C-alpha cells in the first residue's frame, strides 16, 4: 500500500509516478478525503483542548467552594462528541485504505518508461561457454528441433491423462519425467540453502483472504485465484458452543511468496535478525483468467505448476543490494543447468502490482526461437510491509517498515521445458545436465 504520509506531503510526485504505470490517480478524490480528515482532526483536537480546559476550571471552582455543575455538564457532553468524531475518522481511514489497496506500487526512478514487454530493457545475456555476451544467439543444433510436448510425450509427459483427470492446462508426469521434475526442484533447494543462505520452509498451500490482502493478490487479482470454502454451501457451520460461523473464503496459493513473506505479518523484528532469507518448493495455482488464451499447448502456462521461491525481508537501506543478489542467485541456477538465458529490466508498465523494480530472467526455448520468462525478481520496498504491518525495530528503538523482496528460483516446469529443448538430441533423447545427474541416480541420458 502507498504511504499516506507521502500522499499528503508530495502528491504530485505520486501522481507522476503512477502515470508512468498507466494509472491515473484521482487527485480530487484524495483531496476531498484529506480535507474531511483534517476537519475532523481539527475538531477532535479542539474538543480535547476544551475538555482539558474545562477539567482545570472544574478543579478550580471546586477548590474555591463554588458551584461547578454547569461546567461539569458541558464537560460531560464532550466524550460522546469525541466518540462520534472517532467513528467519522475511522470511516475516512477505511475508505482511504480500501482505495489505496487497489493502487499499485510506485516505480523506482531507475525503472525505464514503457507500456508493455516491448519496452523492457535487456541488461545482459549468457550463453554456455561464452559467459556474458551482448547480441550473440544460441547456436542451432544442426537438426530440426522438437518442442517439449513432442519430446516429453515419449518420456512420460502425459497431457491427455491430465486432461481426463482435471481438464486443460494440467500435466501428469510418469517415470523419467516425474524424476527429472523432482531432481530440478531438489537441486534448486540444495543450491539456495547450502550456497545462498536461505532457510528451507514447508508452507500451507491454502491461505485466508487477509494473507492475500497483505501481499497484494487481493483485491485486484481475485479472478486469477482458485478459492475454496469449508463444507457444502447448504451445510451450516457452528463453533464449539453451537454458535453459527460465517464461512471464510480460503485460497490456493499462486506462489509461496504469499506464505513466506507473510511469516512477518503483524511482527516487529529486531534489526539484528535482518535479513530474513526464506525458500520453499510448492505447487502454485493460477486460473490465468487474464491470460487471453496464450500458451495453451504444453507447460508454459498452467493452472498448476511447481516453483522454488526465494523471499528476503531486509533493512530498507539494503533492499536494492538484496535485489541484485537475488537476481544472481536465480542466474546461478541457470548457469549450472547450462541453458542460455538473458536478464531483462522491466519497464514501468510491465511490472507486477507490488513491485518497485523488477528483473525477469528469460530462458531460450529453441522450438519457439525466442526467450521466455523463467524467473521474476522484485523489490517491493515497504509496499507489502505496510499492508501486512511487517516492521523492525531500528537502532534508535523506533519501528520502521521492512522492505520485502521475492523471486523465482526457479519455476520448475519451465526449467523442465528448457532442459528438454536445449538438451535434446536428433534421435529424441535428452542429455541430463551434469548438475542433475546425482539427483537422477547417475542417469546421463533419457531415451524414449
Coordinates of C-alpha atoms in Angstrom, one line a residue:
X1 CA 0.0 0.0 0.0
X2 CA 1.2 3.5 -0.8
X3 CA 2.4 5.7 2.1
X4 CA -0.5 8.0 3.2
X5 CA 2.1 10.5 4.5
X6 CA 3.8 10.6 1.1
X7 CA 0.5 11.4 -0.5
X8 CA -0.1 14.3 1.9
X9 CA 3.4 15.7 1.6
X10 CA 4.2 15.1 -2.1
X11 CA 1.0 14.2 -4.0
X12 CA 2.4 15.5 -7.3
X13 CA 5.3 13.0 -7.2
X14 CA 2.8 10.1 -6.6
X15 CA 0.6 11.2 -9.5
X16 CA 3.5 11.5 -11.9
X17 CA 5.0 8.1 -10.8
X18 CA 1.7 6.3 -11.2
X19 CA 1.1 7.8 -14.6
X20 CA 4.3 6.0 -15.6
X21 CA 2.5 2.8 -14.8
X22 CA -0.6 3.9 -16.8
X23 CA -2.6 4.7 -13.7
X24 CA -4.5 7.9 -13.3
X25 CA -4.6 8.8 -9.7
X26 CA -7.8 10.7 -8.7
X27 CA -6.3 13.8 -7.0
X28 CA -9.7 15.4 -6.4
X29 CA -11.0 12.3 -4.5
X30 CA -7.9 12.3 -2.4
X31 CA -8.1 16.0 -1.6
X32 CA -11.7 15.7 -0.6
X33 CA -10.9 12.8 1.7
X34 CA -7.9 14.6 3.1
X35 CA -10.0 17.8 3.7
X36 CA -12.6 15.7 5.6
X37 CA -9.8 14.1 7.6
X38 CA -8.2 17.4 8.6
X39 CA -11.6 18.9 9.5
X40 CA -12.4 16.0 11.8
X41 CA -8.9 16.0 13.2
X42 CA -9.1 19.8 14.0
X43 CA -12.5 19.4 15.6
X44 CA -11.2 16.5 17.7
X45 CA -8.2 18.4 18.9
X46 CA -10.3 21.5 19.7
X47 CA -12.7 19.3 21.8
X48 CA -9.8 17.6 23.5
X49 CA -8.3 21.1 24.4
X50 CA -11.7 22.2 25.6
X51 CA -12.1 19.1 27.7
X52 CA -8.7 19.8 29.4
X53 CA -9.6 23.4 30.0
X54 CA -12.9 22.5 31.5
X55 CA -11.3 20.0 33.8
X56 CA -9.0 22.7 35.1
X57 CA -11.9 25.1 35.5
X58 CA -13.9 22.5 37.4
X59 CA -11.0 21.8 39.7
X60 CA -10.6 25.5 40.3
X61 CA -14.3 26.1 41.1
X62 CA -14.4 23.1 43.5
X63 CA -11.3 24.3 45.3
X64 CA -12.9 27.7 45.8
X65 CA -16.1 26.1 47.0
X66 CA -18.1 27.3 44.0
X67 CA -20.9 25.6 42.0
X68 CA -19.2 23.6 39.1
X69 CA -22.4 21.8 37.9
X70 CA -22.9 23.9 34.8
X71 CA -19.2 23.4 33.7
X72 CA -19.4 19.7 34.6
X73 CA -22.5 19.3 32.4
X74 CA -20.6 21.0 29.5
X75 CA -17.6 18.7 30.1
X76 CA -19.7 15.5 30.2
X77 CA -21.1 16.2 26.7
X78 CA -17.6 16.1 25.2
X79 CA -16.8 12.3 25.4
X80 CA -19.9 11.5 23.3
X81 CA -18.9 14.1 20.7
X82 CA -15.3 12.7 20.6
X83 CA -16.6 9.2 20.1
X84 CA -18.7 10.3 17.2
X85 CA -15.7 12.1 15.7
X86 CA -13.6 9.0 16.2
X87 CA -16.1 7.0 14.2
X88 CA -16.0 9.6 11.4
X89 CA -12.2 9.5 11.4
X90 CA -12.2 5.7 11.2
X91 CA -14.7 5.7 8.3
X92 CA -12.5 8.1 6.4
X93 CA -9.4 5.9 7.1
X94 CA -11.2 2.8 6.0
X95 CA -12.4 4.4 2.8
X96 CA -8.8 5.7 2.0
X97 CA -7.3 2.3 2.9
X98 CA -9.7 0.4 0.7
X99 CA -9.0 2.7 -2.2
X100 CA -5.2 2.5 -1.7
X101 CA -5.4 -1.3 -1.6
X102 CA -6.3 -1.2 -5.3
X103 CA -3.4 1.1 -6.3
X104 CA 0.0 -0.3 -7.4
X105 CA 3.4 0.5 -6.1
X106 CA 5.4 3.4 -7.3
X107 CA 8.2 2.5 -9.8
X108 CA 11.8 3.2 -8.8
X109 CA 13.5 6.1 -10.6
X110 CA 15.8 3.6 -12.4
X111 CA 12.8 1.7 -14.0
X112 CA 12.5 2.7 -17.7
X113 CA 9.3 4.2 -19.1
X114 CA 7.2 2.0 -21.2
X115 CA 3.7 0.3 -21.6
X116 CA 4.5 -3.4 -22.0
X117 CA 7.1 -6.1 -22.6
X118 CA 8.2 -4.5 -25.9
X119 CA 9.6 -1.6 -23.8
X120 CA 11.7 -3.8 -21.4
X121 CA 15.4 -3.3 -21.5
X122 CA 17.9 -6.2 -21.8
X123 CA 20.6 -6.0 -19.2
X124 CA 22.8 -9.0 -20.2
X125 CA 22.6 -12.4 -21.7
X126 CA 24.6 -15.6 -21.0
X127 CA 25.4 -18.5 -23.3
X128 CA 27.1 -21.7 -22.2
X129 CA 30.9 -21.3 -22.7
X130 CA 30.6 -17.7 -23.7
X131 CA 29.7 -16.1 -20.3
X132 CA 28.1 -12.6 -20.9
X133 CA 27.6 -11.6 -24.4
X134 CA 25.7 -8.7 -26.0
X135 CA 23.9 -9.8 -29.1
X136 CA 25.0 -13.4 -29.7
X137 CA 22.3 -16.0 -30.2
X138 CA 22.4 -19.7 -29.0
X139 CA 23.8 -22.0 -31.7
X140 CA 21.3 -24.0 -33.7
X141 CA 21.7 -27.8 -33.0
X142 CA 22.0 -28.9 -36.7
X143 CA 18.8 -30.8 -36.8
X144 CA 15.1 -29.9 -36.8
X145 CA 14.2 -29.3 -33.1
X146 CA 11.1 -30.6 -31.5
X147 CA 9.1 -28.8 -28.8
X148 CA 8.9 -30.0 -25.2
X149 CA 5.5 -31.6 -25.8
X150 CA 6.7 -33.8 -28.6
X151 CA 9.8 -34.7 -26.7
X152 CA 8.2 -35.2 -23.4
X153 CA 5.3 -37.4 -24.5
X154 CA 7.8 -40.1 -25.4
X155 CA 9.4 -39.8 -21.9
X156 CA 6.4 -39.7 -19.6
X157 CA 4.9 -36.3 -20.0
X158 CA 1.1 -37.0 -20.3
X159 CA -1.2 -34.2 -21.2
X160 CA -4.1 -36.4 -22.2
X161 CA -4.1 -38.1 -18.8
X162 CA -4.1 -34.8 -17.0
X163 CA -7.0 -33.5 -19.2
X164 CA -9.0 -36.6 -18.3
X165 CA -8.4 -36.0 -14.7
X166 CA -8.7 -32.2 -14.4
X167 CA -9.2 -30.5 -17.8
X168 CA -6.9 -28.4 -19.9
X169 CA -3.7 -26.7 -18.6
X170 CA -2.6 -29.5 -16.3
X171 CA 0.1 -32.2 -16.8
X172 CA 0.6 -35.7 -15.5
X173 CA 4.2 -36.9 -15.3
X174 CA 5.4 -40.5 -15.1
X175 CA 8.7 -42.3 -14.7
X176 CA 11.7 -40.4 -16.1
X177 CA 9.8 -37.1 -16.4
X178 CA 8.5 -37.2 -12.9
X179 CA 12.0 -37.9 -11.6
X180 CA 13.6 -35.1 -13.7
X181 CA 11.0 -32.7 -12.4
X182 CA 11.8 -33.7 -8.8
X183 CA 15.5 -33.5 -9.5
X184 CA 15.2 -29.9 -10.7
X185 CA 13.4 -28.8 -7.5
X186 CA 15.8 -30.7 -5.2
X187 CA 18.8 -29.2 -7.0
X188 CA 17.4 -25.7 -6.7
X189 CA 16.6 -26.1 -3.0
X190 CA 20.0 -27.5 -2.2
X191 CA 21.7 -24.7 -4.0
X192 CA 19.7 -21.9 -2.3
X193 CA 20.1 -23.4 1.2
X194 CA 23.7 -24.6 1.0
X195 CA 25.3 -21.8 -1.0
X196 CA 22.9 -18.8 -0.9
X197 CA 22.0 -18.8 2.7
X198 CA 18.2 -19.3 2.6
X199 CA 16.3 -21.3 5.2
X200 CA 14.1 -24.0 3.6
X201 CA 10.5 -23.9 4.6
X202 CA 7.4 -26.0 4.1
X203 CA 4.3 -23.8 3.9
X204 CA 0.5 -24.3 3.7
X205 CA -1.0 -24.3 0.2
X206 CA -4.3 -22.8 1.3
X207 CA -4.4 -19.3 2.9
X208 CA -7.1 -16.9 4.2
X209 CA -8.0 -13.7 2.4
X210 CA -6.2 -11.4 4.9
X211 CA -2.9 -13.1 4.0
X212 CA -3.6 -12.3 0.3
X213 CA -4.5 -8.7 1.1
X214 CA -1.2 -8.4 2.8
X215 CA 0.9 -9.5 -0.1
X216 CA -1.2 -7.7 -2.7
X217 CA -3.0 -10.5 -4.5
X218 CA -6.3 -9.3 -3.2
X219 CA -8.4 -7.5 -4.1
X220 CA -7.0 -6.9 -7.6
X221 CA -6.3 -10.4 -8.7
X222 CA -9.2 -12.4 -7.2
X223 CA -10.3 -13.7 -10.6
X224 CA -6.9 -15.2 -11.1
X225 CA -7.1 -17.2 -7.9
X226 CA -8.6 -20.6 -7.1
X227 CA -10.6 -20.4 -3.9
X228 CA -12.4 -22.9 -1.8
X229 CA -14.8 -23.0 1.2
X230 CA -15.0 -25.5 4.0
X231 CA -18.2 -27.6 3.9
X232 CA -21.0 -27.5 1.4
X233 CA -22.9 -24.4 0.5
X234 CA -26.0 -25.6 2.4
X235 CA -24.2 -27.1 5.3
X236 CA -24.4 -24.8 8.4
X237 CA -21.2 -24.2 10.3
X238 CA -21.1 -23.9 14.1
X239 CA -18.4 -23.4 16.7
X240 CA -17.8 -25.4 19.8
X241 CA -20.6 -23.6 21.6
X242 CA -23.1 -24.1 18.8
X243 CA -22.9 -20.6 17.5
X244 CA -23.2 -20.1 13.7
X245 CA -19.9 -19.4 12.0
X246 CA -19.7 -17.2 8.9
X247 CA -17.8 -19.2 6.2
X248 CA -14.4 -17.8 5.2
X249 CA -13.1 -17.8 1.7
X250 CA -9.8 -19.7 1.5
X251 CA -7.5 -19.6 -1.5
X252 CA -4.9 -21.9 -3.1
X253 CA -1.6 -20.1 -3.2
X254 CA -0.5 -18.7 -6.6
X255 CA 3.1 -18.6 -5.3
X256 CA 4.8 -19.3 -2.0
X257 CA 5.9 -15.7 -1.9
X258 CA 2.5 -15.3 -0.2
X259 CA 3.2 -17.6 2.6
X260 CA 6.9 -16.9 3.0
X261 CA 6.5 -13.1 3.1
X262 CA 3.5 -13.3 5.4
X263 CA 5.6 -15.0 8.1
X264 CA 6.5 -11.5 9.3
X265 CA 3.0 -10.1 9.1
X266 CA 2.0 -8.2 12.3
X267 CA 5.5 -8.7 13.6
X268 CA 8.2 -6.4 14.9
X269 CA 11.5 -8.0 14.1
X270 CA 14.8 -6.9 15.8
X271 CA 17.1 -5.2 13.3
X272 CA 19.8 -7.8 14.2
X273 CA 17.5 -10.5 12.7
X274 CA 17.6 -9.0 9.3
X275 CA 18.0 -10.1 6.5
X276 CA 15.5 -12.9 6.7
X277 CA 16.0 -15.3 3.8
X278 CA 13.5 -18.0 3.1
X279 CA 12.9 -20.5 0.3
X280 CA 10.3 -23.1 -0.4
X281 CA 9.2 -25.6 -3.1
X282 CA 5.4 -25.6 -3.6
X283 CA 2.8 -26.2 -6.2
X284 CA 1.3 -22.9 -7.4
X285 CA -2.3 -22.5 -8.6
X286 CA -3.4 -19.8 -11.0
X287 CA -6.6 -19.7 -13.0
X288 CA -4.9 -17.5 -15.6
X289 CA -8.2 -15.6 -16.1
X290 CA -6.3 -12.7 -17.7
X291 CA -4.0 -14.7 -20.0
X292 CA -6.2 -14.3 -23.1
X293 CA -5.7 -17.9 -24.3
X294 CA -2.0 -17.7 -24.7
X295 CA 0.3 -20.7 -24.5
X296 CA -2.4 -23.3 -24.3
X297 CA 0.0 -26.0 -25.6
X298 CA 2.4 -27.6 -23.2
X299 CA 3.7 -26.5 -19.9
X300 CA 4.5 -22.8 -20.4
X301 CA 1.2 -21.6 -18.8
X302 CA -0.5 -24.0 -16.5
X303 CA -3.2 -23.8 -13.8
X304 CA -0.9 -25.9 -11.5
X305 CA 2.8 -25.7 -11.6
X306 CA 5.7 -26.0 -9.2
X307 CA 8.1 -23.3 -8.2
X308 CA 11.1 -22.8 -5.9
X309 CA 10.6 -19.3 -4.4
X310 CA 13.1 -17.0 -2.8
X311 CA 12.0 -14.3 -0.3
X312 CA 14.0 -11.8 1.6
X313 CA 12.9 -9.3 4.3
X314 CA 15.6 -6.7 4.7
X315 CA 16.6 -3.3 6.1
X316 CA 15.3 -0.5 3.7
X317 CA 18.8 0.7 3.1
X318 CA 19.9 -2.7 1.8
X319 CA 17.0 -3.7 -0.3
X320 CA 18.4 -2.8 -3.7
X321 CA 21.7 -4.6 -2.9
X322 CA 19.5 -7.6 -2.0
X323 CA 17.6 -7.3 -5.3
X324 CA 20.9 -7.7 -7.3
X325 CA 21.9 -10.5 -5.1
X326 CA 18.7 -12.4 -5.6
X327 CA 19.0 -12.0 -9.4
X328 CA 22.4 -13.5 -9.1
X329 CA 21.0 -16.5 -7.1
X330 CA 18.5 -17.2 -9.9
X331 CA 21.2 -16.8 -12.5
X332 CA 23.4 -19.4 -10.8
X333 CA 20.7 -22.0 -11.2
X334 CA 20.6 -21.4 -15.0
X335 CA 24.3 -21.3 -15.3
X336 CA 24.7 -24.6 -13.5
X337 CA 22.0 -26.1 -15.7
X338 CA 23.9 -24.8 -18.7
X339 CA 20.9 -23.2 -20.6
X340 CA 21.1 -19.9 -22.4
X341 CA 19.3 -17.0 -20.7
X342 CA 19.1 -13.2 -20.5
X343 CA 18.3 -10.7 -17.8
X344 CA 15.7 -8.0 -18.6
X345 CA 14.8 -4.9 -16.6
X346 CA 11.0 -4.4 -16.8
X347 CA 9.6 -1.1 -17.8
X348 CA 7.1 0.7 -15.6
X349 CA 4.0 -0.5 -17.5
X350 CA 5.0 -4.2 -17.4
X351 CA 5.8 -4.6 -13.7
X352 CA 3.8 -6.5 -11.2
X353 CA 1.3 -4.8 -8.9
X354 CA 3.5 -4.6 -5.8
X355 CA 6.9 -4.1 -7.4
X356 CA 9.1 -1.0 -7.4
X357 CA 11.7 -2.6 -9.6
X358 CA 11.8 -6.0 -11.3
X359 CA 14.2 -8.1 -13.3
X360 CA 13.0 -11.0 -15.4
X361 CA 15.2 -13.9 -16.3
X362 CA 14.3 -15.3 -19.7
X363 CA 15.5 -18.7 -20.9
X364 CA 16.0 -19.7 -24.5
X365 CA 13.3 -22.0 -26.0
X366 CA 14.6 -23.4 -29.3
X367 CA 11.2 -24.6 -30.7
X368 CA 9.8 -21.1 -30.3
X369 CA 13.0 -19.4 -31.4
X370 CA 12.6 -16.9 -28.5
X371 CA 13.3 -16.1 -24.9
X372 CA 10.6 -17.0 -22.3
X373 CA 10.3 -15.8 -18.7
X374 CA 11.5 -18.4 -16.1
X375 CA 12.0 -16.1 -13.1
X376 CA 10.9 -12.7 -12.0
X377 CA 12.7 -11.0 -9.1
X378 CA 11.2 -7.9 -7.5
X379 CA 11.8 -5.4 -4.8
X380 CA 8.5 -4.3 -3.3
X381 CA 10.2 -1.8 -0.9
X382 CA 7.7 -1.2 2.0
X383 CA 4.5 -1.7 -0.1
X384 CA 3.7 -5.2 1.2
X385 CA 5.1 -4.5 4.7
X386 CA 2.7 -1.5 5.1
X387 CA -0.3 -3.7 4.1
X388 CA 0.7 -6.5 6.5
X389 CA 2.3 -4.4 9.2
X390 CA 5.7 -6.1 8.9
X391 CA 8.1 -3.9 10.9
X392 CA 11.5 -4.0 12.5
X393 CA 13.0 -2.0 15.5
X394 CA 15.9 0.1 14.4
X395 CA 19.0 1.0 16.5
X396 CA 17.1 4.0 18.0
X397 CA 14.4 1.7 19.2
X398 CA 11.8 3.0 16.8
X399 CA 9.7 0.8 14.5
X400 CA 10.1 1.0 10.7
X401 CA 8.5 -0.9 7.9
X402 CA 10.8 -3.5 6.4
X403 CA 11.4 -4.0 2.7
X404 CA 10.3 -7.3 1.1
X405 CA 11.7 -8.9 -2.0
X406 CA 10.7 -12.1 -3.9
X407 CA 11.9 -14.0 -6.8
X408 CA 11.5 -17.4 -8.6
X409 CA 14.5 -19.6 -8.1
X410 CA 13.1 -21.1 -10.5
X411 CA 9.8 -22.1 -12.0
X412 CA 10.3 -25.8 -12.1
X413 CA 8.1 -26.7 -15.0
X414 CA 9.6 -24.0 -17.2
X415 CA 13.1 -25.2 -16.2
X416 CA 12.0 -28.7 -17.3
X417 CA 10.9 -27.3 -20.6
X418 CA 14.3 -25.5 -21.0
X419 CA 16.2 -28.7 -20.2
X420 CA 14.2 -30.8 -22.6
X421 CA 14.5 -28.4 -25.5
X422 CA 18.1 -27.3 -25.1
X423 CA 19.5 -30.8 -24.3
X424 CA 17.6 -32.7 -27.0
X425 CA 19.4 -34.9 -29.4
X426 CA 18.5 -35.7 -33.0
X427 CA 17.0 -39.1 -32.0
X428 CA 14.7 -37.6 -29.4
X429 CA 16.8 -38.5 -26.4
X430 CA 17.7 -35.9 -23.7
X431 CA 21.1 -35.4 -22.2
X432 CA 20.8 -35.0 -18.5
X433 CA 22.7 -31.8 -17.3
X434 CA 25.7 -32.8 -15.3
X435 CA 24.5 -31.0 -12.2
X436 CA 21.2 -33.0 -12.2
X437 CA 22.8 -36.5 -12.7
X438 CA 23.4 -37.1 -8.9
X439 CA 19.6 -36.5 -8.4
X440 CA 18.8 -38.9 -11.2
X441 CA 20.8 -41.8 -9.7
X442 CA 23.6 -41.2 -12.2
X443 CA 21.5 -41.4 -15.3
X444 CA 23.1 -39.4 -18.1
X445 CA 20.7 -39.8 -20.9
X446 CA 16.9 -40.1 -21.1
X447 CA 15.7 -42.3 -24.0
X448 CA 12.2 -42.7 -25.5

